[in-house]
Tab-separated table of C-alpha atoms and ligand atoms in Angstrom:
chain	number	residue	atom	x	y	z
X	1	MET	CA	-25.281	17.630	-17.072
X	2	GLN	CA	-26.302	15.441	-14.058
X	3	GLU	CA	-23.813	15.195	-11.507
X	4	SER	CA	-22.661	11.378	-11.322
X	5	VAL	CA	-23.386	10.107	-7.119
X	6	SER	CA	-20.592	8.564	-5.946
X	7	THR	CA	-20.617	5.319	-4.316
X	8	ALA	CA	-19.446	4.056	-1.010
X	9	GLY	CA	-15.127	3.638	-1.558
X	10	ALA	CA	-15.292	5.828	-5.261
X	11	SER	CA	-13.255	8.194	-3.763
X	12	ARG	CA	-10.879	5.396	-3.463
X	13	ARG	CA	-10.054	4.606	-6.632
X	14	PRO	CA	-8.443	5.484	-9.274
X	15	ARG	CA	-10.737	7.530	-11.753
X	16	ILE	CA	-9.941	7.651	-15.419
X	17	SER	CA	-7.104	9.499	-16.810
X	18	ASP	CA	-7.420	9.019	-20.549
X	19	VAL	CA	-9.161	6.999	-23.228
X	20	ARG	CA	-7.763	6.145	-26.457
X	21	VAL	CA	-9.768	5.096	-29.925
X	22	THR	CA	-7.537	3.551	-32.284
X	23	PRO	CA	-8.763	2.712	-35.882
X	24	ILE	CA	-7.579	-0.693	-37.186
X	25	ALA	CA	-7.841	-2.969	-40.499
X	26	PHE	CA	-7.259	-6.378	-41.101
X	27	ARG	CA	-7.235	-8.723	-43.776
X	28	ASP	CA	-10.859	-10.248	-45.014
X	29	PRO	CA	-11.566	-12.999	-47.733
X	30	PRO	CA	-13.838	-11.967	-50.063
X	31	LEU	CA	-16.832	-13.343	-48.767
X	32	LEU	CA	-20.517	-12.387	-50.398
X	33	ASN	CA	-23.392	-11.541	-49.481
X	34	VAL	CA	-27.116	-9.674	-50.328
X	35	VAL	CA	-25.332	-5.878	-50.976
X	36	GLY	CA	-22.053	-7.442	-52.317
X	37	VAL	CA	-18.508	-9.137	-51.662
X	38	HIS	CA	-16.682	-8.443	-48.441
X	39	GLU	CA	-13.479	-5.650	-49.145
X	40	PRO	CA	-9.731	-6.619	-48.885
X	41	TRP	CA	-9.812	-4.953	-45.283
X	42	ALA	CA	-12.508	-5.036	-42.249
X	43	LEU	CA	-12.409	-1.646	-40.007
X	44	ARG	CA	-13.071	-1.640	-36.771
X	45	SER	CA	-11.649	0.842	-33.653
X	46	ILE	CA	-10.106	-0.862	-30.273
X	47	ILE	CA	-10.882	1.875	-27.451
X	48	GLU	CA	-8.487	1.509	-24.252
X	49	VAL	CA	-9.792	3.486	-21.342
X	50	GLU	CA	-6.668	4.202	-18.900
X	51	THR	CA	-6.891	4.629	-15.354
X	52	GLU	CA	-4.230	7.301	-12.896
X	53	ASP	CA	-2.788	3.780	-11.617
X	54	GLY	CA	-1.881	2.919	-15.255
X	55	ARG	CA	-5.003	-0.059	-16.227
X	56	ILE	CA	-6.122	0.072	-19.134
X	57	GLY	CA	-10.166	-1.220	-19.693
X	58	LEU	CA	-10.468	-2.591	-23.345
X	59	GLY	CA	-12.887	-2.461	-25.713
X	60	GLU	CA	-13.797	-3.475	-29.784
X	61	SER	CA	-16.079	-1.532	-31.797
X	62	TYR	CA	-16.655	-0.989	-35.802
X	63	GLY	CA	-14.315	1.806	-37.421
X	64	ASP	CA	-16.418	3.732	-39.747
X	65	LEU	CA	-16.017	6.806	-39.865
X	66	GLU	CA	-19.807	7.593	-37.510
X	67	THR	CA	-18.518	5.591	-35.318
X	68	LEU	CA	-15.399	6.748	-34.983
X	69	ALA	CA	-17.084	10.272	-34.763
X	70	ASN	CA	-19.517	9.235	-31.746
X	71	LEU	CA	-16.285	7.874	-30.491
X	72	ALA	CA	-14.248	11.022	-30.223
X	73	ALA	CA	-17.107	13.206	-29.148
X	74	ALA	CA	-17.766	11.506	-26.413
X	75	GLN	CA	-14.041	10.403	-24.971
X	76	THR	CA	-12.522	13.112	-23.272
X	77	ARG	CA	-15.329	13.578	-21.677
X	78	LEU	CA	-15.153	10.484	-19.905
X	79	VAL	CA	-11.811	11.943	-17.807
X	80	GLY	CA	-12.333	12.055	-14.441
X	81	LEU	CA	-15.392	9.153	-13.924
X	82	ASP	CA	-15.107	5.873	-11.699
X	83	PRO	CA	-14.290	3.157	-14.109
X	84	TYR	CA	-17.985	1.735	-11.746
X	85	ASP	CA	-19.706	4.883	-13.050
X	86	THR	CA	-21.550	3.360	-16.197
X	87	ASN	CA	-24.443	5.505	-14.811
X	88	GLY	CA	-22.121	8.618	-15.554
X	89	LEU	CA	-20.679	6.958	-18.289
X	90	LEU	CA	-24.225	6.739	-19.739
X	91	SER	CA	-25.007	10.294	-19.519
X	92	ARG	CA	-21.751	11.901	-20.940
X	93	VAL	CA	-22.205	8.898	-23.803
X	94	TYR	CA	-25.488	10.662	-24.623
X	95	GLU	CA	-24.973	13.846	-23.976
X	96	SER	CA	-21.820	14.048	-26.372
X	97	VAL	CA	-23.486	12.064	-29.325
X	98	THR	CA	-26.708	13.249	-28.979
X	99	GLY	CA	-26.168	17.270	-27.617
X	100	ILE	CA	-29.505	16.902	-25.717
X	101	GLU	CA	-29.055	16.481	-21.487
X	102	PHE	CA	-29.913	12.446	-20.313
X	103	THR	CA	-32.881	12.072	-17.996
X	104	GLY	CA	-33.761	8.493	-19.272
X	105	GLN	CA	-35.224	9.644	-21.780
X	106	LYS	CA	-37.864	6.860	-23.374
X	107	PHE	CA	-36.282	4.511	-26.209
X	108	PRO	CA	-36.487	6.046	-29.761
X	109	SER	CA	-39.071	3.831	-32.101
X	110	ALA	CA	-36.371	4.626	-35.023
X	111	GLY	CA	-34.349	3.200	-33.087
X	112	ASP	CA	-31.388	4.419	-32.028
X	113	LYS	CA	-28.444	2.354	-32.475
X	114	ALA	CA	-25.309	4.880	-33.387
X	115	LEU	CA	-25.523	5.879	-29.353
X	116	ALA	CA	-25.882	2.483	-28.550
X	117	SER	CA	-22.798	1.605	-30.236
X	118	ALA	CA	-20.990	3.769	-28.940
X	119	PHE	CA	-22.147	3.525	-25.200
X	120	GLY	CA	-21.664	0.031	-25.973
X	121	ALA	CA	-17.805	0.325	-26.962
X	122	PHE	CA	-16.771	2.321	-23.448
X	123	GLU	CA	-19.227	-0.121	-21.183
X	124	VAL	CA	-17.616	-2.876	-21.839
X	125	ALA	CA	-13.940	-1.237	-21.658
X	126	PHE	CA	-14.957	-0.498	-18.167
X	127	LEU	CA	-16.750	-3.544	-17.152
X	128	ASP	CA	-13.066	-4.407	-18.099
X	129	LEU	CA	-11.790	-2.119	-15.715
X	130	GLN	CA	-14.996	-2.985	-12.914
X	131	GLY	CA	-12.961	-6.526	-13.361
X	132	GLN	CA	-9.271	-5.668	-13.231
X	133	ILE	CA	-10.003	-3.736	-10.005
X	134	ALA	CA	-11.739	-6.622	-8.605
X	135	GLY	CA	-9.815	-9.806	-9.192
X	136	LEU	CA	-13.001	-11.070	-10.554
X	137	PRO	CA	-13.271	-11.977	-14.244
X	138	LEU	CA	-16.338	-10.200	-16.150
X	139	TYR	CA	-18.842	-12.680	-16.522
X	140	GLN	CA	-18.937	-12.950	-12.470
X	141	LEU	CA	-19.369	-9.865	-12.221
X	142	LEU	CA	-22.422	-10.063	-14.489
X	143	GLY	CA	-23.836	-12.329	-12.088
X	144	GLY	CA	-21.962	-15.348	-12.646
X	145	ALA	CA	-21.837	-18.396	-15.420
X	146	VAL	CA	-24.952	-20.165	-16.278
X	147	ARG	CA	-22.810	-22.345	-18.558
X	148	GLU	CA	-19.244	-24.038	-18.805
X	149	ARG	CA	-18.871	-22.861	-22.459
X	150	VAL	CA	-20.526	-20.452	-24.807
X	151	ALA	CA	-21.064	-22.957	-27.930
X	152	TYR	CA	-20.902	-20.990	-31.510
X	153	SER	CA	-21.941	-21.982	-34.696
X	154	ALA	CA	-19.669	-22.621	-38.502
X	155	TYR	CA	-20.882	-19.506	-40.240
X	156	LEU	CA	-20.578	-20.397	-43.910
X	157	PHE	CA	-19.982	-18.057	-46.965
X	158	TYR	CA	-20.334	-18.680	-50.588
X	159	LYS	CA	-17.109	-16.637	-51.034
X	160	PHE	CA	-14.407	-16.240	-54.314
X	161	GLY	CA	-10.756	-18.285	-54.313
X	162	ARG	CA	-9.445	-14.073	-54.433
X	163	HIS	CA	-9.672	-10.817	-54.271
X	164	LYS	CA	-9.938	-8.781	-57.246
X	165	ASP	CA	-7.800	-6.614	-56.548
X	166	ASP	CA	-4.474	-7.843	-55.489
X	167	PRO	CA	-4.060	-6.920	-51.711
X	168	GLY	CA	-0.952	-7.664	-51.032
X	169	TYR	CA	-1.173	-10.781	-48.601
X	170	PRO	CA	-1.545	-14.461	-49.989
X	171	ALA	CA	-4.946	-15.939	-50.450
X	172	ASP	CA	-7.221	-16.822	-47.587
X	173	GLU	CA	-6.753	-21.002	-47.026
X	174	TRP	CA	-10.462	-21.532	-47.481
X	175	GLY	CA	-10.709	-21.526	-51.247
X	176	GLU	CA	-13.615	-20.545	-53.564
X	177	ALA	CA	-17.114	-20.937	-52.855
X	178	LEU	CA	-19.892	-21.115	-55.156
X	179	ASP	CA	-21.135	-24.607	-55.201
X	180	HIS	CA	-22.596	-27.498	-53.330
X	181	PRO	CA	-19.121	-29.482	-52.408
X	182	GLN	CA	-17.716	-26.275	-52.418
X	183	ILE	CA	-19.844	-24.998	-49.511
X	184	VAL	CA	-19.512	-28.673	-47.660
X	185	GLU	CA	-15.647	-28.713	-48.247
X	186	GLN	CA	-15.627	-25.247	-46.372
X	187	THR	CA	-17.748	-27.160	-43.654
X	188	ARG	CA	-16.482	-29.998	-42.955
X	189	LYS	CA	-12.488	-27.710	-43.278
X	190	MET	CA	-14.191	-25.509	-40.670
X	191	ILE	CA	-16.055	-28.147	-37.731
X	192	ASP	CA	-13.173	-30.201	-37.867
X	193	ALA	CA	-10.773	-27.239	-36.478
X	194	TYR	CA	-13.657	-25.815	-34.904
X	195	GLY	CA	-15.795	-28.500	-33.909
X	196	PHE	CA	-19.053	-26.603	-34.416
X	197	GLY	CA	-22.039	-28.090	-33.693
X	198	SER	CA	-24.404	-26.295	-35.689
X	199	ILE	CA	-24.333	-25.013	-39.156
X	200	LYS	CA	-25.083	-21.370	-40.792
X	201	LEU	CA	-24.840	-20.704	-44.318
X	202	LYS	CA	-24.913	-16.505	-45.555
X	203	ALA	CA	-27.734	-16.548	-48.477
X	204	GLY	CA	-29.222	-14.056	-50.592
X	205	VAL	CA	-25.726	-14.320	-52.693
X	206	PHE	CA	-27.604	-17.381	-55.286
X	207	GLU	CA	-31.632	-18.157	-56.363
X	208	PRO	CA	-33.260	-19.385	-53.456
X	209	ASP	CA	-33.311	-22.570	-54.964
X	210	PHE	CA	-29.952	-23.169	-55.703
X	211	GLU	CA	-29.102	-22.056	-51.927
X	212	ILE	CA	-31.874	-24.452	-50.708
X	213	GLU	CA	-29.548	-27.272	-52.798
X	214	SER	CA	-26.896	-26.390	-50.696
X	215	LEU	CA	-28.858	-26.481	-47.174
X	216	ARG	CA	-29.602	-30.554	-48.038
X	217	ALA	CA	-25.839	-30.995	-49.587
X	218	LEU	CA	-24.886	-29.866	-45.419
X	219	ARG	CA	-27.818	-31.904	-44.190
X	220	ARG	CA	-26.845	-34.939	-46.093
X	221	ALA	CA	-23.508	-33.985	-45.258
X	222	PHE	CA	-23.434	-33.481	-41.832
X	223	PRO	CA	-27.127	-35.045	-40.292
X	224	ASN	CA	-27.145	-34.160	-36.997
X	225	HIS	CA	-25.790	-30.478	-37.274
X	226	PRO	CA	-28.552	-28.011	-37.098
X	227	LEU	CA	-28.564	-25.866	-39.958
X	228	ARG	CA	-29.738	-21.958	-40.129
X	229	ILE	CA	-29.886	-19.950	-43.513
X	230	ASP	CA	-29.764	-16.065	-43.410
X	231	PRO	CA	-30.132	-14.487	-46.950
X	232	ASN	CA	-30.411	-10.560	-45.250
X	233	GLY	CA	-33.500	-9.468	-46.174
X	234	GLY	CA	-32.613	-10.765	-49.968
X	235	TRP	CA	-36.332	-11.986	-50.391
X	236	SER	CA	-39.589	-10.961	-50.830
X	237	VAL	CA	-42.264	-12.045	-48.808
X	238	ASP	CA	-43.697	-14.088	-52.058
X	239	THR	CA	-40.449	-15.855	-52.598
X	240	THR	CA	-40.752	-16.680	-48.822
X	241	ARG	CA	-44.161	-18.189	-49.246
X	242	ARG	CA	-42.981	-20.078	-51.790
X	243	LEU	CA	-39.569	-21.300	-50.182
X	244	MET	CA	-41.558	-22.217	-46.762
X	245	PRO	CA	-42.906	-25.868	-47.208
X	246	GLN	CA	-38.748	-26.605	-47.856
X	247	PHE	CA	-37.453	-25.650	-44.717
X	248	ASP	CA	-39.861	-27.868	-42.534
X	249	GLY	CA	-37.430	-30.629	-40.437
X	250	LEU	CA	-34.466	-28.661	-42.623
X	251	LEU	CA	-33.603	-25.547	-40.293
X	252	GLU	CA	-33.845	-24.605	-36.610
X	253	TYR	CA	-34.833	-21.010	-37.596
X	254	LEU	CA	-35.045	-18.739	-40.539
X	255	GLU	CA	-33.501	-15.331	-40.316
X	256	ASP	CA	-34.198	-12.830	-41.912
X	257	PRO	CA	-35.625	-13.660	-45.109
X	258	VAL	CA	-37.604	-10.246	-45.455
X	259	ASN	CA	-36.008	-6.919	-44.683
X	260	SER	CA	-38.155	-4.975	-43.051
X	261	LEU	CA	-40.421	-5.252	-39.559
X	262	ASP	CA	-43.459	-4.715	-41.067
X	263	GLU	CA	-42.536	-7.956	-44.042
X	264	MET	CA	-41.295	-10.090	-41.127
X	265	GLY	CA	-45.197	-9.831	-39.426
X	266	GLU	CA	-46.057	-10.733	-42.869
X	267	VAL	CA	-43.623	-13.373	-42.889
X	268	ALA	CA	-44.482	-14.507	-39.524
X	269	SER	CA	-47.985	-15.182	-40.017
X	270	PHE	CA	-47.198	-17.797	-42.416
X	271	SER	CA	-44.362	-19.688	-41.407
X	272	THR	CA	-44.024	-23.095	-39.674
X	273	LEU	CA	-40.326	-22.366	-37.814
X	274	PRO	CA	-38.935	-19.527	-35.938
X	275	LEU	CA	-37.417	-15.877	-37.071
X	276	ALA	CA	-34.796	-14.667	-36.370
X	277	THR	CA	-33.297	-11.327	-36.962
X	278	ASN	CA	-30.333	-9.089	-36.208
X	279	MET	CA	-31.622	-6.939	-38.832
X	280	VAL	CA	-35.542	-5.626	-38.240
X	281	THR	CA	-35.605	-6.034	-34.597
X	282	VAL	CA	-31.453	-3.580	-33.548
X	283	ALA	CA	-32.941	-2.015	-30.649
X	284	PHE	CA	-34.917	-1.582	-27.198
X	285	GLY	CA	-37.343	0.906	-29.518
X	286	HIS	CA	-38.047	-1.534	-31.740
X	287	ILE	CA	-39.163	-4.571	-29.169
X	288	PRO	CA	-42.559	-3.189	-29.065
X	289	LYS	CA	-43.979	-3.578	-32.652
X	290	THR	CA	-41.771	-6.476	-32.900
X	291	VAL	CA	-44.400	-7.990	-30.074
X	292	ARG	CA	-47.244	-6.773	-31.526
X	293	LEU	CA	-46.305	-8.274	-34.494
X	294	GLY	CA	-45.513	-11.244	-33.131
X	295	ALA	CA	-42.554	-10.681	-36.406
X	296	VAL	CA	-39.564	-12.584	-34.304
X	297	GLN	CA	-39.515	-15.737	-32.668
X	298	VAL	CA	-35.179	-15.495	-31.906
X	299	ILE	CA	-33.379	-11.836	-31.299
X	300	LEU	CA	-30.349	-12.402	-32.474
X	301	SER	CA	-28.067	-9.774	-29.278
X	302	ASP	CA	-24.888	-7.756	-30.337
X	303	HIS	CA	-23.476	-6.335	-27.317
X	304	HIS	CA	-22.364	-3.748	-29.501
X	305	TYR	CA	-24.864	-2.430	-30.778
X	306	TRP	CA	-27.358	-3.005	-28.499
X	307	GLY	CA	-25.472	-0.790	-26.085
X	308	GLY	CA	-23.398	-3.025	-23.993
X	309	LEU	CA	-23.440	-6.609	-22.404
X	310	ARG	CA	-25.570	-5.417	-19.470
X	311	ALA	CA	-28.048	-4.020	-22.385
X	312	THR	CA	-27.466	-7.909	-23.561
X	313	GLN	CA	-28.486	-9.431	-20.331
X	314	ALA	CA	-31.646	-6.943	-20.154
X	315	LEU	CA	-32.504	-8.209	-24.090
X	316	ALA	CA	-32.162	-11.638	-22.927
X	317	HIS	CA	-34.879	-10.750	-19.822
X	318	TYR	CA	-37.054	-9.340	-22.864
X	319	GLY	CA	-36.388	-12.698	-24.136
X	320	ARG	CA	-38.015	-14.217	-21.210
X	321	VAL	CA	-40.566	-11.734	-21.334
X	322	PHE	CA	-42.060	-11.764	-24.647
X	323	ASP	CA	-41.153	-15.591	-25.080
X	324	MET	CA	-38.494	-14.625	-27.388
X	325	GLY	CA	-35.032	-17.124	-27.447
X	326	ILE	CA	-32.163	-15.323	-27.709
X	327	SER	CA	-28.326	-16.004	-29.560
X	328	MET	CA	-26.018	-13.735	-30.773
X	329	HIS	CA	-25.069	-11.927	-34.208
X	330	SER	CA	-22.045	-11.449	-35.438
X	331	ASN	CA	-19.828	-9.195	-37.849
X	332	SER	CA	-16.137	-9.775	-38.695
X	333	HIS	CA	-14.056	-8.818	-35.453
X	334	LEU	CA	-11.078	-9.232	-33.653
X	335	GLY	CA	-10.682	-11.089	-30.275
X	336	ILE	CA	-11.566	-8.071	-27.701
X	337	SER	CA	-15.038	-8.750	-28.772
X	338	LEU	CA	-15.427	-12.567	-29.204
X	339	ALA	CA	-13.903	-12.425	-25.362
X	340	ALA	CA	-16.700	-10.333	-24.150
X	341	MET	CA	-19.334	-11.891	-26.400
X	342	THR	CA	-17.917	-15.280	-24.511
X	343	HIS	CA	-18.456	-13.367	-20.887
X	344	VAL	CA	-21.699	-12.463	-21.493
X	345	GLY	CA	-23.023	-15.181	-23.389
X	346	MET	CA	-21.323	-17.031	-20.137
X	347	THR	CA	-24.319	-15.324	-17.554
X	348	ILE	CA	-27.556	-15.870	-20.455
X	349	PRO	CA	-29.406	-18.619	-18.995
X	350	ASN	CA	-32.049	-18.701	-22.270
X	351	LEU	CA	-28.953	-18.187	-24.476
X	352	ALA	CA	-31.336	-21.025	-26.347
X	353	TYR	CA	-28.662	-21.153	-29.780
X	354	ALA	CA	-24.965	-21.865	-30.810
X	355	CYS	CA	-23.497	-17.640	-31.370
X	356	ASP	CA	-22.792	-16.385	-34.777
X	357	THR	CA	-19.416	-16.076	-34.959
X	358	HIS	CA	-17.085	-14.740	-38.056
X	359	TYR	CA	-13.820	-15.438	-35.766
X	360	PRO	CA	-12.766	-18.730	-38.137
X	361	TRP	CA	-12.419	-15.781	-41.105
X	362	GLN	CA	-9.795	-13.884	-39.210
X	363	VAL	CA	-5.943	-14.429	-39.274
X	364	GLU	CA	-5.096	-11.395	-37.536
X	365	GLU	CA	-5.217	-10.226	-33.968
X	366	VAL	CA	-4.418	-7.517	-31.317
X	367	VAL	CA	-4.372	-9.043	-28.209
X	368	VAL	CA	-1.347	-10.509	-26.400
X	369	GLY	CA	-0.711	-14.154	-27.101
X	370	GLY	CA	-2.674	-14.012	-30.592
X	371	ARG	CA	-5.107	-16.209	-31.705
X	372	ASP	CA	-3.726	-18.934	-29.656
X	373	VAL	CA	-5.807	-17.136	-26.962
X	374	PHE	CA	-9.098	-18.607	-28.051
X	375	LYS	CA	-9.255	-22.596	-27.433
X	376	PHE	CA	-12.436	-23.828	-29.667
X	377	GLU	CA	-13.176	-27.192	-28.144
X	378	ALA	CA	-16.495	-28.811	-29.653
X	379	GLY	CA	-17.402	-25.555	-30.947
X	380	SER	CA	-17.372	-23.167	-27.726
X	381	LEU	CA	-15.221	-21.374	-25.900
X	382	ALA	CA	-14.604	-20.541	-22.267
X	383	PRO	CA	-13.536	-17.118	-21.691
X	384	PRO	CA	-9.865	-16.040	-21.393
X	385	PRO	CA	-8.282	-16.975	-18.005
X	386	GLY	CA	-7.614	-13.828	-15.644
X	387	PRO	CA	-9.508	-10.476	-14.031
X	388	GLY	CA	-11.568	-8.712	-16.374
X	389	LEU	CA	-12.023	-9.714	-20.243
X	390	GLY	CA	-8.938	-11.776	-19.689
X	391	VAL	CA	-7.123	-10.174	-22.896
X	392	ARG	CA	-4.640	-7.535	-23.229
X	393	LEU	CA	-2.917	-5.623	-25.809
X	394	ASP	CA	-0.402	-6.643	-28.306
X	395	ARG	CA	0.369	-2.256	-28.980
X	396	SER	CA	2.979	-3.509	-31.705
X	397	ALA	CA	-0.022	-5.665	-33.221
X	398	LEU	CA	-2.376	-2.547	-32.812
X	399	ALA	CA	0.121	0.415	-34.229
X	400	ALA	CA	0.776	-2.795	-37.637
X	401	LEU	CA	-3.147	-2.743	-37.693
X	402	HIS	CA	-3.528	0.429	-37.741
X	403	ARG	CA	-1.153	1.060	-40.125
X	404	GLN	CA	-3.010	-1.196	-42.223
X	405	TYR	CA	-5.840	1.303	-41.428
X	406	LEU	CA	-4.133	4.393	-42.620
X	407	ASP	CA	-2.784	2.774	-45.783
X	408	CYS	CA	-6.039	0.711	-46.680
X	409	GLY	CA	-7.974	3.213	-47.968
X	410	ILE	CA	-11.310	2.465	-47.307
X	411	ARG	CA	-12.633	4.339	-44.149
X	412	LYS	CA	-16.556	2.939	-44.559
X	413	ARG	CA	-17.357	-1.252	-45.477
X	414	ASP	CA	-19.035	-1.043	-48.477
X	415	ASP	CA	-19.363	-4.449	-50.210
X	416	ALA	CA	-21.818	-2.967	-53.153
X	417	LYS	CA	-19.055	-1.378	-54.594
X	418	GLU	CA	-16.635	-3.959	-54.147
X	419	MET	CA	-19.132	-6.450	-55.920
X	420	ARG	CA	-19.056	-3.441	-59.312
X	421	LYS	CA	-15.077	-4.781	-59.307
X	422	TYR	CA	-16.164	-7.708	-60.380
X	423	LYS	CA	-19.929	-7.054	-61.756
X	424	PRO	CA	-19.752	-3.337	-63.279
X	425	ASP	CA	-23.410	-3.185	-63.229
X	426	TRP	CA	-24.068	-4.899	-59.513
X	427	SER	CA	-27.116	-3.574	-57.352
X	428	SER	CA	-27.597	-3.909	-54.190
X	429	VAL	CA	-31.381	-3.548	-53.912
X	430	ARG	CA	-33.264	-5.308	-51.278
X	431	PRO	CA	-34.929	-7.623	-52.624
X	432	ARG	CA	-32.772	-9.665	-55.006
X	433	PHE	CA	-35.388	-12.232	-55.329
P	1	GKR	O1	-20.683	-10.216	-43.221
P	1	GKR	O2	-21.403	-10.757	-44.946
P	1	GKR	C1	-21.450	-10.926	-43.671
P	1	GKR	C2	-22.873	-10.544	-42.385
P	1	GKR	O3	-23.205	-10.893	-43.605
P	1	GKR	C3	-22.670	-9.416	-42.285
P	1	GKR	O4	-22.502	-8.315	-41.995
P	1	GKR	C4	-23.892	-9.214	-41.152
P	1	GKR	O5	-24.159	-8.259	-40.108
P	1	GKR	O6	-23.620	-11.645	-40.077
P	1	GKR	C5	-24.586	-10.969	-40.185
P	1	GKR	C6	-26.234	-11.242	-40.307
P	1	GKR	O7	-25.858	-12.395	-39.708
P	1	GKR	O8	-26.966	-10.787	-40.685
P	2	MG	MG1	-28.157	-11.688	-40.085
């Protein structure tokens, strides 16, 4: 393992004395997507990196067993590091996850999502500590703000009214959304509450022509909101070719119509609008082929799996090199993730579109102050005030959500299995249409 070189002043700084990773489960509504339906509980992990003088840097990541194992493999090896030493962090995480010495190897063309996710989870916590020590908000450590607030979009889902099995908590406030009027009503409610200025419809659930009808209903109800649709690779190339003329003038971009990079390249050859992805280009090693095929015009960044906040900034540089727009992908998440997304979003000049967030679908929190910490105005957020991420951990909320994890029995997200409770012959094979 490479010994990290001390930087000036590092010897005076307190070192990492403890690292804790706590899996949690929080309530999630029955949202539909191409593979099935959300289970009643979404999993995450909360990362705490503590220094000798008692500061705690926070991170939030996935809560599946693979991620937890990778985080566990690295966590004890971080003790003794300077929180400013993110190169030391990278070599330790790389070596813990791969078993190979880190010498700056080329990014693998197959991608390295699990490794990048483990690094990113700790990197955010290290940067949070750096901000706390320097007395600076995290976006300032990342080069400073290029905007005052980060815009998010209304992320709509077709959904059931209730979970199949009673999860032991009340049904969500959104109700069922299985037709066009219900989707329009869901949108209106979300825009009234958050002020979002653009709209994304999660698709791949029904026949595409039905989903395009939903888009048309949304266009009539919200004539000035840019629209997007994301079937998560649920369509074939031929289906996408047939649908394409209907998207002209309707969408700002088309997200992941098909399920592989090669197919996205095919679609790009006849697409009349930009193609966006969080599925086929998800790692630095995917960029050469993406560029060779001209397959993607908008990368949906995600610090959780691109390898942290600085990697997200690096990805945005690639966007400028290869003329690709940058926006942001989301999965079910809580406030530590939302704070990190907002800090990095403040610093990316070419963040060309409103970012995705699942936040309106959640009701629970792990940060002190709860969901009130995040004040959406006109669909946008300023980072929580204060040094670092600007959020602190609510220990009793953490304990309650960890208890939910222990009790819920879910250890890996499986939307297809959940859907089989409603439709026993359900298959999540793609393309569906
Ligand atoms: O939460 O069902 C969902 C989404 O489909 C999520 O899993 C995707 O990762 O939001 C994501 C997307 O934009 O593809
Ligand atoms: Mg997507």
